[in-house]
Tab-separated table of C-alpha atoms in Angstrom:
chain	number	residue	atom	x	y	z
A	1	MET	CA	139.170	104.408	-58.689
A	2	LEU	CA	140.368	104.133	-62.255
A	3	LEU	CA	141.797	107.135	-63.684
A	4	ILE	CA	142.652	107.375	-67.576
A	5	ARG	CA	145.303	109.859	-68.527
A	6	THR	CA	148.086	110.362	-71.554
A	7	MET	CA	151.065	108.191	-71.027
A	8	ARG	CA	154.244	110.165	-69.311
A	9	ARG	CA	157.810	109.509	-69.757
A	10	SER	CA	157.776	108.382	-66.159
A	11	ASP	CA	155.485	105.433	-67.358
A	12	LEU	CA	157.780	104.256	-69.944
A	13	SER	CA	159.806	101.729	-68.203
A	14	TRP	CA	156.667	100.111	-66.644
A	15	ALA	CA	155.078	100.162	-70.247
A	16	ALA	CA	158.056	98.175	-71.750
A	17	ALA	CA	158.014	95.887	-68.646
A	18	ILE	CA	154.554	94.905	-69.194
A	19	GLU	CA	155.275	94.495	-72.919
A	20	ALA	CA	157.979	91.906	-72.169
A	21	ARG	CA	155.560	89.945	-69.992
A	22	VAL	CA	152.350	90.109	-72.491
A	23	PHE	CA	153.754	89.987	-76.160
A	24	SER	CA	155.858	87.775	-78.042
A	25	ARG	CA	157.290	90.738	-79.949
A	26	PRO	CA	157.483	93.675	-77.324
A	27	TRP	CA	158.146	97.044	-77.622
A	28	SER	CA	160.984	98.685	-75.939
A	29	GLU	CA	161.283	101.646	-73.660
A	30	GLU	CA	162.848	103.518	-76.762
A	31	ASP	CA	159.820	102.693	-78.959
A	32	PHE	CA	157.376	104.122	-76.595
A	33	GLU	CA	159.723	107.143	-75.944
A	34	LYS	CA	159.921	108.054	-79.828
A	35	ASP	CA	156.101	107.862	-79.985
A	36	LEU	CA	155.377	110.385	-76.747
A	37	ASP	CA	155.980	113.555	-78.842
A	38	ASN	CA	154.146	112.161	-82.224
A	39	GLU	CA	150.979	114.169	-82.568
A	40	ARG	CA	149.501	111.295	-84.586
A	41	LYS	CA	150.025	108.894	-81.934
A	42	LEU	CA	147.975	108.961	-78.776
A	43	MET	CA	149.147	107.160	-75.792
A	44	LEU	CA	146.858	106.570	-72.677
A	45	VAL	CA	147.489	104.811	-69.489
A	46	ALA	CA	144.707	103.437	-66.980
A	47	LEU	CA	145.847	103.979	-63.406
A	48	GLN	CA	144.119	101.909	-60.390
A	49	ASP	CA	144.610	103.669	-57.274
A	50	CYS	CA	147.554	105.429	-58.615
A	51	ARG	CA	149.033	102.300	-59.945
A	52	PRO	CA	149.534	102.017	-63.842
A	53	VAL	CA	147.480	98.877	-64.834
A	54	ALA	CA	147.141	99.213	-68.349
A	55	TYR	CA	147.654	101.413	-71.706
A	56	ALA	CA	146.502	101.694	-75.209
A	57	GLN	CA	147.925	103.407	-78.351
A	58	SER	CA	146.278	104.618	-81.416
A	59	VAL	CA	147.911	106.138	-84.643
A	60	ARG	CA	145.783	108.734	-86.648
A	61	ALA	CA	146.164	109.315	-90.230
A	62	ALA	CA	143.650	111.735	-91.950
A	63	ASP	CA	140.071	110.402	-90.577
A	64	GLU	CA	141.279	106.870	-89.547
A	65	ALA	CA	143.106	105.711	-86.455
A	66	ASP	CA	144.609	102.247	-86.039
A	67	ILE	CA	144.449	100.833	-82.568
A	68	ALA	CA	147.963	99.909	-82.146
A	69	ARG	CA	148.216	98.263	-78.967
A	70	ILE	CA	145.830	97.518	-75.886
A	71	CYS	CA	147.663	96.032	-72.709
A	72	VAL	CA	146.252	95.209	-69.480
A	73	GLU	CA	148.424	93.754	-66.137
A	74	GLU	CA	147.010	90.076	-65.912
A	75	GLU	CA	145.878	90.544	-62.282
A	76	PHE	CA	143.567	93.385	-63.462
A	77	ARG	CA	141.774	91.761	-66.450
A	78	GLY	CA	138.103	90.879	-66.568
A	79	GLN	CA	137.173	94.344	-64.368
A	80	GLY	CA	136.097	96.327	-67.373
A	81	ILE	CA	139.668	98.543	-67.783
A	82	ALA	CA	140.363	97.648	-71.181
A	83	THR	CA	136.665	98.617	-72.521
A	84	ARG	CA	137.217	102.042	-70.471
A	85	LEU	CA	140.465	102.421	-71.868
A	86	LEU	CA	139.397	101.806	-75.415
A	87	GLU	CA	136.351	103.928	-75.356
A	88	GLU	CA	138.281	106.763	-73.756
A	89	LEU	CA	141.030	106.099	-76.853
A	90	ILE	CA	138.160	106.247	-79.414
A	91	LYS	CA	136.641	109.245	-78.005
A	92	GLN	CA	139.972	111.341	-77.829
A	93	SER	CA	140.830	110.132	-81.446
A	94	GLU	CA	137.284	111.387	-82.682
A	95	LYS	CA	138.142	114.914	-81.105
A	96	ALA	CA	141.374	114.787	-83.183
A	97	GLY	CA	139.483	113.913	-86.167
A	98	ALA	CA	139.444	110.268	-86.600
A	99	ALA	CA	135.920	108.604	-87.930
A	100	LYS	CA	136.947	104.902	-88.925
A	101	PHE	CA	139.050	102.800	-86.551
A	102	PHE	CA	140.749	99.587	-87.542
A	103	LEU	CA	142.889	96.936	-85.563
A	104	GLU	CA	144.298	93.831	-86.057
A	105	VAL	CA	143.501	90.815	-83.259
A	106	ARG	CA	145.231	87.405	-83.081
A	107	GLU	CA	142.285	84.848	-84.498
A	108	SER	CA	142.749	82.753	-81.200
A	109	ASN	CA	142.599	85.845	-78.985
A	110	GLN	CA	138.706	85.172	-78.385
A	111	ALA	CA	138.725	87.566	-75.043
A	112	ALA	CA	140.016	90.607	-77.060
A	113	ARG	CA	137.723	90.139	-80.287
A	114	ASN	CA	134.759	89.777	-77.637
A	115	LEU	CA	135.896	93.082	-75.880
A	116	TYR	CA	136.220	94.507	-79.776
A	117	GLU	CA	132.738	93.458	-80.841
A	118	HIS	CA	131.170	94.572	-77.338
A	119	ILE	CA	132.468	98.331	-78.403
A	120	GLY	CA	131.039	97.952	-81.898
A	121	PHE	CA	134.054	96.394	-84.126
A	122	THR	CA	132.977	94.062	-86.817
A	123	GLN	CA	135.086	91.751	-88.704
A	124	ALA	CA	136.379	93.528	-91.945
A	125	GLY	CA	139.126	90.841	-93.097
A	126	VAL	CA	141.693	88.270	-92.355
A	127	ARG	CA	145.435	89.182	-92.673
A	128	ARG	CA	147.255	85.645	-93.362
A	129	LYS	CA	150.191	84.963	-91.249
A	130	TYR	CA	150.367	88.501	-89.814
A	131	TYR	CA	151.551	87.422	-86.336
A	132	GLU	CA	154.854	85.764	-85.699
A	133	GLU	CA	156.170	83.788	-82.688
A	134	PRO	CA	153.598	81.960	-82.877
A	135	GLU	CA	152.696	82.190	-86.403
A	136	GLU	CA	148.959	83.063	-86.725
A	137	ASP	CA	146.408	84.828	-89.039
A	138	ALA	CA	144.958	88.141	-87.685
A	139	ILE	CA	141.542	89.409	-87.783
A	140	LEU	CA	141.293	92.586	-89.022
A	141	MET	CA	138.268	94.521	-87.620
A	142	ALA	CA	136.729	98.091	-88.402
A	143	LEU	CA	134.470	100.463	-86.368
A	144	LEU	CA	132.709	103.800	-87.742
A	145	SER	CA	132.318	106.413	-85.631
A	146	GLU	CA	128.909	107.421	-84.419
A	147	LYS	CA	129.560	110.769	-86.530
A	148	GLN	CA	129.832	108.528	-89.598
A	149	LEU	CA	126.687	106.250	-89.058
A	150	PRO	CA	123.483	106.552	-91.165
A	151	GLY	CA	121.169	109.224	-89.775
A	152	ASN	CA	124.009	111.238	-88.153
A	153	GLY	CA	123.923	113.817	-91.268
A	154	ASN	CA	127.295	112.123	-92.566
A	155	ALA	CA	125.749	109.064	-94.388
């Protein structure tokens, strides 16, 4: 059974370890720790049978949220965990006041781009040479909250 909850200090060493396995420029345990108490940052962890298997982070400013990270343990990919985690991140960010969501994704990361498009994100631009190690362009993607869509009283 999948459970999604807020990241805790007890998750920090696991989060840093998965970062080191997945990202070319990983965040450290200290990076995660300094974000735990920041009210603009939302960090969620997905647990499968009480084991942490994925996390996500958003950073909110005014009515916008940047999806900073989504990471799933390799053996748990393709099971819909990232989708559920992203949907929960968006839902909780909306409750905190976010109505527009943005993220950058490596141009070559088709699996992630498919996930974001499935949720409703659309391409909003390209950030040239955004990523390092290896150098690559980022696709900027955006999503308007349901609260902001035409016909919902906010158009």
